[in-house]
CSV table of C-alpha atoms and ligand atoms in Angstrom, one decimal:
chain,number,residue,atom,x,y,z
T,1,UNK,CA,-2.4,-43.5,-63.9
T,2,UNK,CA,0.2,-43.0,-61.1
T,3,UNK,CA,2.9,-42.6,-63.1
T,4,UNK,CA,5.3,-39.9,-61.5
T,5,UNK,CA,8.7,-39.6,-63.2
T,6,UNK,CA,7.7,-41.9,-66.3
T,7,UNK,CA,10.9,-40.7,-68.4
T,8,UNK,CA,13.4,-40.8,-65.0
T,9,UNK,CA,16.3,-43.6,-64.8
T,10,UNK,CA,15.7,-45.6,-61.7
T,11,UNK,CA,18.4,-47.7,-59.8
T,12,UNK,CA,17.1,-50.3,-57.5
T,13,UNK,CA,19.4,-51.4,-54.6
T,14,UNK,CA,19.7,-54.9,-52.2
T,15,UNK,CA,17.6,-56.6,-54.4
T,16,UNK,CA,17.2,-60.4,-54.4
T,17,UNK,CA,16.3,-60.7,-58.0
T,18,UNK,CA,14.0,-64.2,-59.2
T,19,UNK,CA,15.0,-63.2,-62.7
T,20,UNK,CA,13.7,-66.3,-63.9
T,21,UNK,CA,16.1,-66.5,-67.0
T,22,UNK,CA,17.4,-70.0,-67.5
T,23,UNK,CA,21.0,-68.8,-68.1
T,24,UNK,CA,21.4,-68.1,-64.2
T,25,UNK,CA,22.0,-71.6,-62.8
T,26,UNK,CA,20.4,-71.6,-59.2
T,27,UNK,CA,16.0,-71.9,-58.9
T,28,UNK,CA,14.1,-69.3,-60.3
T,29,UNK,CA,17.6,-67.7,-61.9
T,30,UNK,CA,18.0,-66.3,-58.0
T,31,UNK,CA,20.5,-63.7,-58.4
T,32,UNK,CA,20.8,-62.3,-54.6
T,33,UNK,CA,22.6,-58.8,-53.2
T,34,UNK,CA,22.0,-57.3,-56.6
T,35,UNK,CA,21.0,-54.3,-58.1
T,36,UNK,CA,18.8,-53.1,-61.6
T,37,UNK,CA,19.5,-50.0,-63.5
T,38,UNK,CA,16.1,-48.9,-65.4
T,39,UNK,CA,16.1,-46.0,-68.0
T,40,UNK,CA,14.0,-45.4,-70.9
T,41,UNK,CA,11.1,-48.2,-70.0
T,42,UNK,CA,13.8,-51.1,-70.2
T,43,UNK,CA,15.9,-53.0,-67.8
T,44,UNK,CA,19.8,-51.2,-68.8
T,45,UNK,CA,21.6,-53.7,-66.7
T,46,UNK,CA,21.5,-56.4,-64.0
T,47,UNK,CA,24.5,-55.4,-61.9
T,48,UNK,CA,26.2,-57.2,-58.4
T,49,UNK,CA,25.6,-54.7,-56.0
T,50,UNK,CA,29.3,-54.5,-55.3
T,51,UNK,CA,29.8,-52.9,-58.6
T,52,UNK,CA,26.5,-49.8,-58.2
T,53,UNK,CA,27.7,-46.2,-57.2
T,54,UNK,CA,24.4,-45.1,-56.1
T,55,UNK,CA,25.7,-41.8,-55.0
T,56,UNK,CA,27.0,-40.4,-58.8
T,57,UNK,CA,24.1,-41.6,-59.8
T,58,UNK,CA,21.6,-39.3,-61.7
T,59,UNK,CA,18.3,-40.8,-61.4
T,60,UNK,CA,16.0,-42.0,-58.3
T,61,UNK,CA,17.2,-44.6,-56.2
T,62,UNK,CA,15.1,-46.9,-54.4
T,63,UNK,CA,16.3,-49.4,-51.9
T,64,UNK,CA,14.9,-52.7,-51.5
T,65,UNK,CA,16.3,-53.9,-48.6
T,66,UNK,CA,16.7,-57.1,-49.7
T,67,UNK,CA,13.1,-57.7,-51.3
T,68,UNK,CA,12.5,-60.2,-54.0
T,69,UNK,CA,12.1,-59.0,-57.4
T,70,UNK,CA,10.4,-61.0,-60.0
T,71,UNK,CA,9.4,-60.0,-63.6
T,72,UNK,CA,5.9,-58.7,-64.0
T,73,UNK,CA,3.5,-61.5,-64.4
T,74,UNK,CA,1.6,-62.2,-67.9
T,75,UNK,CA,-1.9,-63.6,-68.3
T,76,UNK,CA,-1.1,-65.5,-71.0
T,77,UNK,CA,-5.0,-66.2,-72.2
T,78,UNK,CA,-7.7,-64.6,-70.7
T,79,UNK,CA,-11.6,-63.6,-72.4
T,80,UNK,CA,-11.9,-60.9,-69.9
T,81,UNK,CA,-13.4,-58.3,-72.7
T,82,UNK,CA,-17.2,-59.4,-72.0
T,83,UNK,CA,-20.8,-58.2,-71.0
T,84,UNK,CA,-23.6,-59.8,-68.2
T,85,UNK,CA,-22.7,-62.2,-65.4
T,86,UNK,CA,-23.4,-66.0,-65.6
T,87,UNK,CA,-23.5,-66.8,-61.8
T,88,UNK,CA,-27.6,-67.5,-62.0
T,89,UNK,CA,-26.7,-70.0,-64.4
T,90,UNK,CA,-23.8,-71.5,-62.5
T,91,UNK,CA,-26.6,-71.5,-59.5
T,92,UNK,CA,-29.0,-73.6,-61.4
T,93,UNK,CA,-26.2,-75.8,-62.8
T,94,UNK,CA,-25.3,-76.7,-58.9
T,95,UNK,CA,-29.0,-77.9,-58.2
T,96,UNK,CA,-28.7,-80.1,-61.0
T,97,UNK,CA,-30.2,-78.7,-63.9
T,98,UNK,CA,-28.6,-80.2,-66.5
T,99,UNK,CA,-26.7,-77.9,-69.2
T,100,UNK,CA,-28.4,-78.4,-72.6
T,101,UNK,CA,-31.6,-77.0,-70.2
T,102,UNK,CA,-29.9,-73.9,-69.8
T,103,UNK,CA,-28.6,-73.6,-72.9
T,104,UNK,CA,-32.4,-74.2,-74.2
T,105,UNK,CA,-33.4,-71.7,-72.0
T,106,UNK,CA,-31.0,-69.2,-73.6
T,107,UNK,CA,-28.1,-69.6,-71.1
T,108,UNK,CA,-24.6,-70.6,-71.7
T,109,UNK,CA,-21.9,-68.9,-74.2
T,110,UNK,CA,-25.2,-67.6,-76.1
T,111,UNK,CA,-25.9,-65.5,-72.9
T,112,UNK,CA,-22.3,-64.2,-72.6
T,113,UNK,CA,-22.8,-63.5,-76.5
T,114,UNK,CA,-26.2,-61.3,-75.8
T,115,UNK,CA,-25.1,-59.4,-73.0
T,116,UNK,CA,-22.1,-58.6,-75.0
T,117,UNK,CA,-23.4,-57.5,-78.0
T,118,UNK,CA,-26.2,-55.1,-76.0
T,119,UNK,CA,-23.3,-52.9,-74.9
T,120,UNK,CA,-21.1,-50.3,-76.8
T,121,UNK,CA,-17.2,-50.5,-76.9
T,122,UNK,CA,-17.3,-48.0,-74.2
T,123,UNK,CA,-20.0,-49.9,-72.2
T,124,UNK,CA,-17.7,-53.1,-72.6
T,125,UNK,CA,-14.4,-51.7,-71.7
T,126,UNK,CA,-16.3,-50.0,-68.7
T,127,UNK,CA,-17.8,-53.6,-67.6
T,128,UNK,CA,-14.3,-55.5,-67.9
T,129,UNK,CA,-12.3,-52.9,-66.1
T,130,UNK,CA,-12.7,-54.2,-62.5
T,131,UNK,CA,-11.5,-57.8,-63.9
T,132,UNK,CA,-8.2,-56.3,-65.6
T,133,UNK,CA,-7.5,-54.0,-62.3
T,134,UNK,CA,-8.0,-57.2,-60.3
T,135,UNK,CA,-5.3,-58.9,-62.7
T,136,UNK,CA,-3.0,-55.9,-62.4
T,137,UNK,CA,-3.6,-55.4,-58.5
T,138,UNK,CA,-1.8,-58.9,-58.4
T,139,UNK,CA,1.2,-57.6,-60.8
T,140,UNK,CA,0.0,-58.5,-63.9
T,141,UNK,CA,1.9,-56.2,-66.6
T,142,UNK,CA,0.9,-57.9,-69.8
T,143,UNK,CA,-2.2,-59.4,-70.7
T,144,UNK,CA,-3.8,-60.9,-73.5
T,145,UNK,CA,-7.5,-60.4,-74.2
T,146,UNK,CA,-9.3,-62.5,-76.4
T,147,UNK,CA,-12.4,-61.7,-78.5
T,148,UNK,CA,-14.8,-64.8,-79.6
T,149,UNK,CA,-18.4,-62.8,-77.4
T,150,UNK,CA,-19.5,-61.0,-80.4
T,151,UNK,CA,-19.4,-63.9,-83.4
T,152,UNK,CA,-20.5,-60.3,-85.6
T,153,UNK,CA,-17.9,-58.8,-87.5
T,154,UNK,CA,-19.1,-55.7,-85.9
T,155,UNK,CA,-19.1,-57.1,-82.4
T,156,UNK,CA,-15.9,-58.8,-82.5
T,157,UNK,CA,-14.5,-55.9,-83.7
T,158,UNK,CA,-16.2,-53.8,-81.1
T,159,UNK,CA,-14.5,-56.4,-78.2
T,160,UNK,CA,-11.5,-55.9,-80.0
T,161,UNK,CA,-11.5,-51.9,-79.9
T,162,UNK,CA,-12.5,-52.1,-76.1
T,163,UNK,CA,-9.5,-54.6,-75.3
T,164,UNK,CA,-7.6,-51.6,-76.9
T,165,UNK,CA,-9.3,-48.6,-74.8
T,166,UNK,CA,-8.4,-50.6,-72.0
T,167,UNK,CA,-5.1,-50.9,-72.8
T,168,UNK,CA,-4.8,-46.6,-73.2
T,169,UNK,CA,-6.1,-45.9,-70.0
T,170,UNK,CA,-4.0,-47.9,-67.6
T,171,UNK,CA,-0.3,-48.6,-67.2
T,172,UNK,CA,-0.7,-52.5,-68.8
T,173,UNK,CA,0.3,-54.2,-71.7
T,174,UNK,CA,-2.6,-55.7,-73.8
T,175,UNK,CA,-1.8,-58.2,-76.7
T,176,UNK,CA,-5.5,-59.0,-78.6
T,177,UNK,CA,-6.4,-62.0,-80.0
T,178,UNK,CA,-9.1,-62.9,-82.5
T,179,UNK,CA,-11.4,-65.5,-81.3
T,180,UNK,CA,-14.5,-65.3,-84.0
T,181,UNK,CA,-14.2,-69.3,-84.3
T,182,UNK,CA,-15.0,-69.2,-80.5
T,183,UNK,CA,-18.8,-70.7,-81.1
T,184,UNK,CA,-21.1,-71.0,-83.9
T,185,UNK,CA,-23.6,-67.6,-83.4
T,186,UNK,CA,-27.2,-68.5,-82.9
T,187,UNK,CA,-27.9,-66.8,-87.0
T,188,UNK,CA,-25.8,-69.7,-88.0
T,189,UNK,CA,-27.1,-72.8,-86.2
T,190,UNK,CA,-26.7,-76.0,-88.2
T,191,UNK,CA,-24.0,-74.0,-90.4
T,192,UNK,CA,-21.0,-73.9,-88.9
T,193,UNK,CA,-19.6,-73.8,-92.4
T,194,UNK,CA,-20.9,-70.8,-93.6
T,195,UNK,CA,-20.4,-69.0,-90.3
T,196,UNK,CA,-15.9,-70.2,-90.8
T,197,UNK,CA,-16.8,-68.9,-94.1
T,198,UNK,CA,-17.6,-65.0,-92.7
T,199,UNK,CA,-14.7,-65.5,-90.1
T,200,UNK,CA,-11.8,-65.9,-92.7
T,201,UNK,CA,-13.4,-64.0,-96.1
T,202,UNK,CA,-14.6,-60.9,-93.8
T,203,UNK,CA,-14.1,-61.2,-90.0
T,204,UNK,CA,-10.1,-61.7,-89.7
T,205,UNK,CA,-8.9,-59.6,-92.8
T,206,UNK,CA,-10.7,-56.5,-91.5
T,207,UNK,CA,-9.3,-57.3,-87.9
T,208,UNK,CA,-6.0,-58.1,-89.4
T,209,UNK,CA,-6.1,-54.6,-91.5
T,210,UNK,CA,-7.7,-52.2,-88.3
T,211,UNK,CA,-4.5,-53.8,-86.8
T,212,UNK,CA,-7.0,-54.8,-83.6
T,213,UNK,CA,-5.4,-58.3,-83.4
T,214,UNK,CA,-1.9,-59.6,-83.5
T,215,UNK,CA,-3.0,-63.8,-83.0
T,216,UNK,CA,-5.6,-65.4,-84.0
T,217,UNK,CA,-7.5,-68.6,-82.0
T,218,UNK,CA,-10.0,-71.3,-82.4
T,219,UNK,CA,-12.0,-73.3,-80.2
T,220,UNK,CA,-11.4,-76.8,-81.7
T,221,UNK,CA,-13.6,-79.3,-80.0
T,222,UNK,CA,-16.8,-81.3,-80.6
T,223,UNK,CA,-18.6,-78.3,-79.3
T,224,UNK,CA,-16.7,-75.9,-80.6
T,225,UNK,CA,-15.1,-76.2,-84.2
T,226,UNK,CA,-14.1,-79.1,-86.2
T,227,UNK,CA,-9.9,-79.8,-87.1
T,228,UNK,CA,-11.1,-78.9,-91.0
T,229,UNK,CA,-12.8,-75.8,-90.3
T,230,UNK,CA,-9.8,-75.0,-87.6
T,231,UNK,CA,-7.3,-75.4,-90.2
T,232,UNK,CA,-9.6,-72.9,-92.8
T,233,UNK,CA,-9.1,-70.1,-89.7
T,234,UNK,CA,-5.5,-71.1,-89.6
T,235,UNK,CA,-4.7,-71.0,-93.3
T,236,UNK,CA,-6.2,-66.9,-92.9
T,237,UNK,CA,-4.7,-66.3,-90.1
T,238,UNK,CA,-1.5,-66.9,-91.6
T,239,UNK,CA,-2.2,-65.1,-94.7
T,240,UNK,CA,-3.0,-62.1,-93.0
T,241,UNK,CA,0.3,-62.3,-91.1
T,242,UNK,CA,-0.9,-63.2,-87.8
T,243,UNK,CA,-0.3,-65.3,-85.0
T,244,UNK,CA,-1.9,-68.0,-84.0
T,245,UNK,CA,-3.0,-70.4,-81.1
T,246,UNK,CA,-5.5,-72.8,-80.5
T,247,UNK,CA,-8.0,-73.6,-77.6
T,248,UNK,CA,-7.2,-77.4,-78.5
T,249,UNK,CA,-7.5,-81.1,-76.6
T,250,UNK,CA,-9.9,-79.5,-73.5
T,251,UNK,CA,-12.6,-82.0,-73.9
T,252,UNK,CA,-10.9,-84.6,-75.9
T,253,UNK,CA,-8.5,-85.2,-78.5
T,254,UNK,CA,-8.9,-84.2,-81.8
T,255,UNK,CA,-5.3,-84.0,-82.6
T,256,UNK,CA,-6.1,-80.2,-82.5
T,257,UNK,CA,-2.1,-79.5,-81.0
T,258,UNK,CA,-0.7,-81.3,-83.5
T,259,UNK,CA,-2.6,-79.0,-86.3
T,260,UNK,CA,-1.2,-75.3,-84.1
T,261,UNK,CA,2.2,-76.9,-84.0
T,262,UNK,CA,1.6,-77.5,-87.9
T,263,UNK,CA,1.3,-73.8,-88.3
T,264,UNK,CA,4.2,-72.7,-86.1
T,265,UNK,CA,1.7,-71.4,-83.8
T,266,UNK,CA,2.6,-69.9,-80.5
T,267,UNK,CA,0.7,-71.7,-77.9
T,268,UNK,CA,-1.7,-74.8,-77.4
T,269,UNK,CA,-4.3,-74.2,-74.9
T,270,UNK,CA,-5.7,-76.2,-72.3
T,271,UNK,CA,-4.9,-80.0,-73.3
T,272,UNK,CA,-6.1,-82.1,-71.1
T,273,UNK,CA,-6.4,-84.8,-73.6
T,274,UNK,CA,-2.7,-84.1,-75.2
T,275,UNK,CA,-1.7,-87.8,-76.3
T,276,UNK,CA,2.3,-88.4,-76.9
T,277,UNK,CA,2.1,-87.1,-80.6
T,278,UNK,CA,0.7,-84.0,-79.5
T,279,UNK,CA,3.6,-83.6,-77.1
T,280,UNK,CA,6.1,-84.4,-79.6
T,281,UNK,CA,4.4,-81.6,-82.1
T,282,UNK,CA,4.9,-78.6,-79.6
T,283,UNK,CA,8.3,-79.9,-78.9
T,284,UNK,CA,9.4,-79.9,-82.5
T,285,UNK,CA,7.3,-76.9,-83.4
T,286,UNK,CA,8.5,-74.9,-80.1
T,287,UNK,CA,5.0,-74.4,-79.4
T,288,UNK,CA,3.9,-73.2,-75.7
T,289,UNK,CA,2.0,-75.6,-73.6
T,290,UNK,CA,-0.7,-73.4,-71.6
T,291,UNK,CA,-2.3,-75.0,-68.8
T,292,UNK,CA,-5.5,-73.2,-67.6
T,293,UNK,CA,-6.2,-75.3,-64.1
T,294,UNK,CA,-9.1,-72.5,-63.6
T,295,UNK,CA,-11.5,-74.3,-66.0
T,296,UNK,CA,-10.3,-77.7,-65.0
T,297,UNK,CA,-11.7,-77.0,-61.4
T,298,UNK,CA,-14.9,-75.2,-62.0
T,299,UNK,CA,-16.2,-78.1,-64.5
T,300,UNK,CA,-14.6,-80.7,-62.1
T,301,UNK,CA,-12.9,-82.4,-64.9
T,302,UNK,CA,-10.6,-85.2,-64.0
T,303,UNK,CA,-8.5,-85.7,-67.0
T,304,UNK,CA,-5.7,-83.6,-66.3
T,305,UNK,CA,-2.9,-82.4,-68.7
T,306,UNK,CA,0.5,-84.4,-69.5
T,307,UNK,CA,2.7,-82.2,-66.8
T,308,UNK,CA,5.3,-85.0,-66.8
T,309,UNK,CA,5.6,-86.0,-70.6
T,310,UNK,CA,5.8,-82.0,-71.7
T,311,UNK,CA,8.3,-81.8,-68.7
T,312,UNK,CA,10.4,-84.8,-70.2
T,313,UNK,CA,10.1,-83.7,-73.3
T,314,UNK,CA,11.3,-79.9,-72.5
T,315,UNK,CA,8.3,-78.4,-73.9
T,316,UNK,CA,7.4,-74.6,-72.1
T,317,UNK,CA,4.4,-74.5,-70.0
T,318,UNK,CA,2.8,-71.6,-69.3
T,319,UNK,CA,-0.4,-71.1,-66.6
T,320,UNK,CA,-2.7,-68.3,-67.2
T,321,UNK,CA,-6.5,-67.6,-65.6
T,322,UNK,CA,-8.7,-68.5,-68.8
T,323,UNK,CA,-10.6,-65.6,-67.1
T,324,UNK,CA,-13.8,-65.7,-68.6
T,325,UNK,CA,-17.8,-65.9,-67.6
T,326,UNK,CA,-18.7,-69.9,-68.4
T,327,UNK,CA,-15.5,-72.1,-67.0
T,328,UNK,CA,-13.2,-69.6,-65.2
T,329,UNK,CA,-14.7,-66.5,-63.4
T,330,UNK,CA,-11.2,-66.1,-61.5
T,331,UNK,CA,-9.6,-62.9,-61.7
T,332,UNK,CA,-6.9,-63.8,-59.9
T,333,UNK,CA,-3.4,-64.9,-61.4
T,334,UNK,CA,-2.1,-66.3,-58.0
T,335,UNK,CA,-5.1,-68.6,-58.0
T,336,UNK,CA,-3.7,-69.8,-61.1
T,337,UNK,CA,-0.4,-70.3,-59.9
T,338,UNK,CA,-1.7,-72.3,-56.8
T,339,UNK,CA,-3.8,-74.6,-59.1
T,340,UNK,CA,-1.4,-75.4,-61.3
T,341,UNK,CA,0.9,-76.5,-58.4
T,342,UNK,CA,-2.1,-78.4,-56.6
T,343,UNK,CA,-3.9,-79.3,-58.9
T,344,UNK,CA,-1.6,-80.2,-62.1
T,345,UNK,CA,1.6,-81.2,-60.1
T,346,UNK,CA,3.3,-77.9,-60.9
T,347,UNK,CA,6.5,-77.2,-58.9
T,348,UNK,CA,6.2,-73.5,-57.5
T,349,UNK,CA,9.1,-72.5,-59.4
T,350,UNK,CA,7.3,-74.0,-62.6
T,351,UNK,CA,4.4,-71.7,-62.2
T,352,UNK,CA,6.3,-68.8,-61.8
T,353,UNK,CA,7.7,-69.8,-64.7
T,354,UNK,CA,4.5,-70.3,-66.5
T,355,UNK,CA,3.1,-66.7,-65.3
T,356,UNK,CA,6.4,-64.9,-66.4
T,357,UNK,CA,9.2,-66.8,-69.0
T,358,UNK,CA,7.3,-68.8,-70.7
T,359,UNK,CA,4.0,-66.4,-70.8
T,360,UNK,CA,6.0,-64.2,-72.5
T,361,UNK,CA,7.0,-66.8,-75.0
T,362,UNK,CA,3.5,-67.7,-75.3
T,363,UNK,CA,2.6,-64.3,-76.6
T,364,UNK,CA,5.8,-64.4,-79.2
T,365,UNK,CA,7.7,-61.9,-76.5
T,366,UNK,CA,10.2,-64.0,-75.4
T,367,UNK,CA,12.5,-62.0,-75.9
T,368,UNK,CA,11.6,-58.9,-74.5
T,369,UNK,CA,9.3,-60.2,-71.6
T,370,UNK,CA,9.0,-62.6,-68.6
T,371,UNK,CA,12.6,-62.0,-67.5
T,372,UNK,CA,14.9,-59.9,-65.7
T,373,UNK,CA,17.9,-58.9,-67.9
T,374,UNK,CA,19.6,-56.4,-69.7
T,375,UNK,CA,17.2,-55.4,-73.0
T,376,UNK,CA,14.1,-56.8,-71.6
T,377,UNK,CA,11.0,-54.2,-70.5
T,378,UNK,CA,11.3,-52.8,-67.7
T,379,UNK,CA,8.3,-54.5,-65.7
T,380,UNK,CA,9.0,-55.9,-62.3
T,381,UNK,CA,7.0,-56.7,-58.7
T,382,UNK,CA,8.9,-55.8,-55.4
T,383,UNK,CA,7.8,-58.6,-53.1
T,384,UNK,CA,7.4,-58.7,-49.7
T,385,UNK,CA,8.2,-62.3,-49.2
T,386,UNK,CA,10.8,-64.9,-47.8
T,387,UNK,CA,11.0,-67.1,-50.7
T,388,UNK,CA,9.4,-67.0,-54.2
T,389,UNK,CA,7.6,-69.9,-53.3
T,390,UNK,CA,5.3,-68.6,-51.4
T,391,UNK,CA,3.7,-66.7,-54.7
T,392,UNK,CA,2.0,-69.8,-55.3
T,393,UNK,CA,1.4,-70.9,-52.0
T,394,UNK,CA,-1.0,-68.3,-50.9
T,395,UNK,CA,-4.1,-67.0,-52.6
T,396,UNK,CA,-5.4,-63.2,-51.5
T,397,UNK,CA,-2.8,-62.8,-49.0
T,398,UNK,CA,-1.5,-59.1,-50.3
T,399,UNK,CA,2.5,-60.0,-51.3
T,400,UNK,CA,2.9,-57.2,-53.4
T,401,UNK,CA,4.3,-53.9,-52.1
T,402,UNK,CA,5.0,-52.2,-55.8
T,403,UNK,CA,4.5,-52.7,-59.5
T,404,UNK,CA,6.8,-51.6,-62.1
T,405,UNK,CA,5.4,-50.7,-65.4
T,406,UNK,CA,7.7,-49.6,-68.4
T,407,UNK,CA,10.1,-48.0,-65.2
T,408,UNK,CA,7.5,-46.4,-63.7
T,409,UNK,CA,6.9,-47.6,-59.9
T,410,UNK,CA,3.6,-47.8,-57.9
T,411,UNK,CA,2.8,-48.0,-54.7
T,412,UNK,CA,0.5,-50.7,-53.9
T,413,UNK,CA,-0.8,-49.4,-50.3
A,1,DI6,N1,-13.2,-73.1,-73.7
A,1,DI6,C1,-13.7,-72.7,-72.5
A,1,DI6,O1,-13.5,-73.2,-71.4
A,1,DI6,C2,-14.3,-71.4,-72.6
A,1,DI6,N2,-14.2,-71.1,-74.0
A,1,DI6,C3,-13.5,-72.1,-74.6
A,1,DI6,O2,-13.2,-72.2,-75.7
A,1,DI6,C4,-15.8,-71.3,-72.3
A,1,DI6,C5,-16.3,-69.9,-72.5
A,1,DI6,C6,-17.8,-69.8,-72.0
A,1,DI6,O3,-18.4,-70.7,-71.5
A,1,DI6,O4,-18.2,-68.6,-72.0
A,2,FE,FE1,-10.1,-69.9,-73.0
């Protein structure tokens, strides 16, 4: 960790800040020729540069020269916790082997699930840290890691607990989500039942009492979980005090939004297949909409999400990787951006958005994340750019010149 004066007050100078907070009239809440006062992990205050005495101040002073600043970015809902590869399968599956083949030959999320289990939590976290350096190489600050590759109480926790050790050993926020209700385990085939039955009487209270998960998710779809049994997860979830979300309306609609929004929950994943109700549930509930354009390209769906009704309606949408080894093997949260835009209809300034403001919201940190203002953590990317829009514009081009985490600066080269 590269973390030299982690406890130091930092002024940065000539900034042209995207602060990306809606109170701040012009695109991207552009705030140019101004300067940020860090101390104590938080942003202090977001000051003109007219009004900064650099020279009485006691701290280190940095000056940008006139770089963009954004907030740090937040991968909003990523499985990145995982063990094996799936890229033979993804081969066959390109010379036309059809899928229910491979999953009778043992491939598919069962595969994931195998590998998984095989390794210990310090196997696991060893396996997943290339993805999550990849994330942060890009300036991702925050990230949230979902279980749902163990389906064992044991191995879900064991996901959990390496999402964790992650977490310890590098500057990056992790927020961890339960996703036991992710698949029905091979033990349990035919009783999807009994399996919701371990996930809410044993699963989720112990996670919920080892404090290894703040949310809680479900994969509702025909292949996944049914609305009833979703609810069951729900109804725990909430009992246990936690969070929840909902991988809902990928493949079609099973009204799955509407049932999140029911339970106040913090973001509905995916939908593709989000019909008008839906729309109208986030926007009463103030549920996040999070579009993951990743697994819309690698299946080559075609049904794509309602970008204009949830824009009309004023309902937050978020873009995150979906990083994970079936649908999304993209570490990369620019990618994200960039498919959102092309792919979805996104303006850049929405997907900025969606990786920063309303991530944050998504993960029930709105108001301590995503932004760049007074109170809010001090994470923030120093850009060399032109013009925000180019975050989205290019993929692998190397933008970033530092990362800010909690106050701390690295250098990226
Ligand atoms: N939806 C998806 O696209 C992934 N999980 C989910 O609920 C697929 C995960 C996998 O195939 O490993
Ligand atoms: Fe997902």
């Amino acid at each position: 960790m590269n973390v030299p004066h982690p406890h130091r007050p930092s002024l940065w100078l000539n900034a042209r800040l995207a602060t990306m907070d809606s109170v701040h009239d012009a695109p991207y809440g552009a705030l140019e020729g101004h300067a940020l006062l860090l101390r104590d992990g938080h942003i202090e205050a977001v000051l003109p540069q007219g009004e900064v005495d650099a020279a009485a101040f006691d701290g280190e002073v940095f000056d940008l020269q006139g770089r963009w600043v954004t907030p740090g970015f937040i991968d909003c809902h990523t499985h990145l916790v995982y063990g094996g590869s799936r890229a033979a399968e993804w081969e066959k599956r390109l010379t036309g082997v059809p899928y229910q083949q491979i999953a009778a030959e043992g491939g598919g999320i069962v595969s994931t699930v195998r590998a998984t289990r095989w390794l210990d939590e310090e196997e696991l976290a060893l396996a997943s840290l290339p993805r999550l350096k990849a994330l942060m190489a890009e300036g991702v600050t925050t990230v949230e890691i979902k279980s749902g590759y163990g389906l064992t109480q044991a191995d879900e926790l064991k996901q959990l607990a390496a999402a964790q050790r992650l977490e310890a050993s590098l500057p990056v926020e992790v927020a961890a989500t339960l996703l036991a209700a992710h698949a029905v385990p091979p033990e349990y085939a035919g009783d999807a039942d009994g399996y919701i039955d371990l996930v809410v009487e044993s699963i989720l209270p112990v996670a919920a009492r080892a404090g290894l998960a703040e949310a809680v998710d479900a994969f509702c779809e025909s292949v996944g979980f049914s609305p009833a049994q979703t609810r069951r997860v729900f109804e725990a979830a909430r009992a246990h005090g936690l969070k929840v979300k909902g991988h809902v309306e990928q493949l079609s609609n099973l009204h799955g939004a509407e049932l999140v929004a029911e339970f106040g929950g913090l973001s509905a994943d995916h939908i593709e297949y989000l019909d008008d109700a839906g729309v109208e549930a986030l926007k009463r509930a103030g549920t996040v909409a999070v579009l993951l354009p990743g697994a819309f390209y690698f299946l080559r769906e075609t049904q794509k999400p309602p970008v204009d009704k949830l824009r009309a309606a004023g309902v937050p949408m978020a873009v995150s990787t979906d990083l994970n080894p079936g649908t999304s093997p993209f570490a990369s949260i620019r990618l994200a951006m960039n498919q959102a835009c092309v792919l979805f209809g996104l303006t850049p300034e929405e997907a900025l958005a969606g990786v920063t403001r309303h991530a944050a919201q998504a993960l029930g940190r709105g108001d301590t994340h995503g932004r760049l203002a007074a109170g809010c953590v001090a994470d923030l990317l120093v850009w060399d750019i032109a013009h925000p829009a180019e975050l989205a514009y290019s993929v692998g081009v190397p933008l970033l010149k530092r990362r800010v985490f909690r106050g701390a600066a690295q250098s990226i080269d």
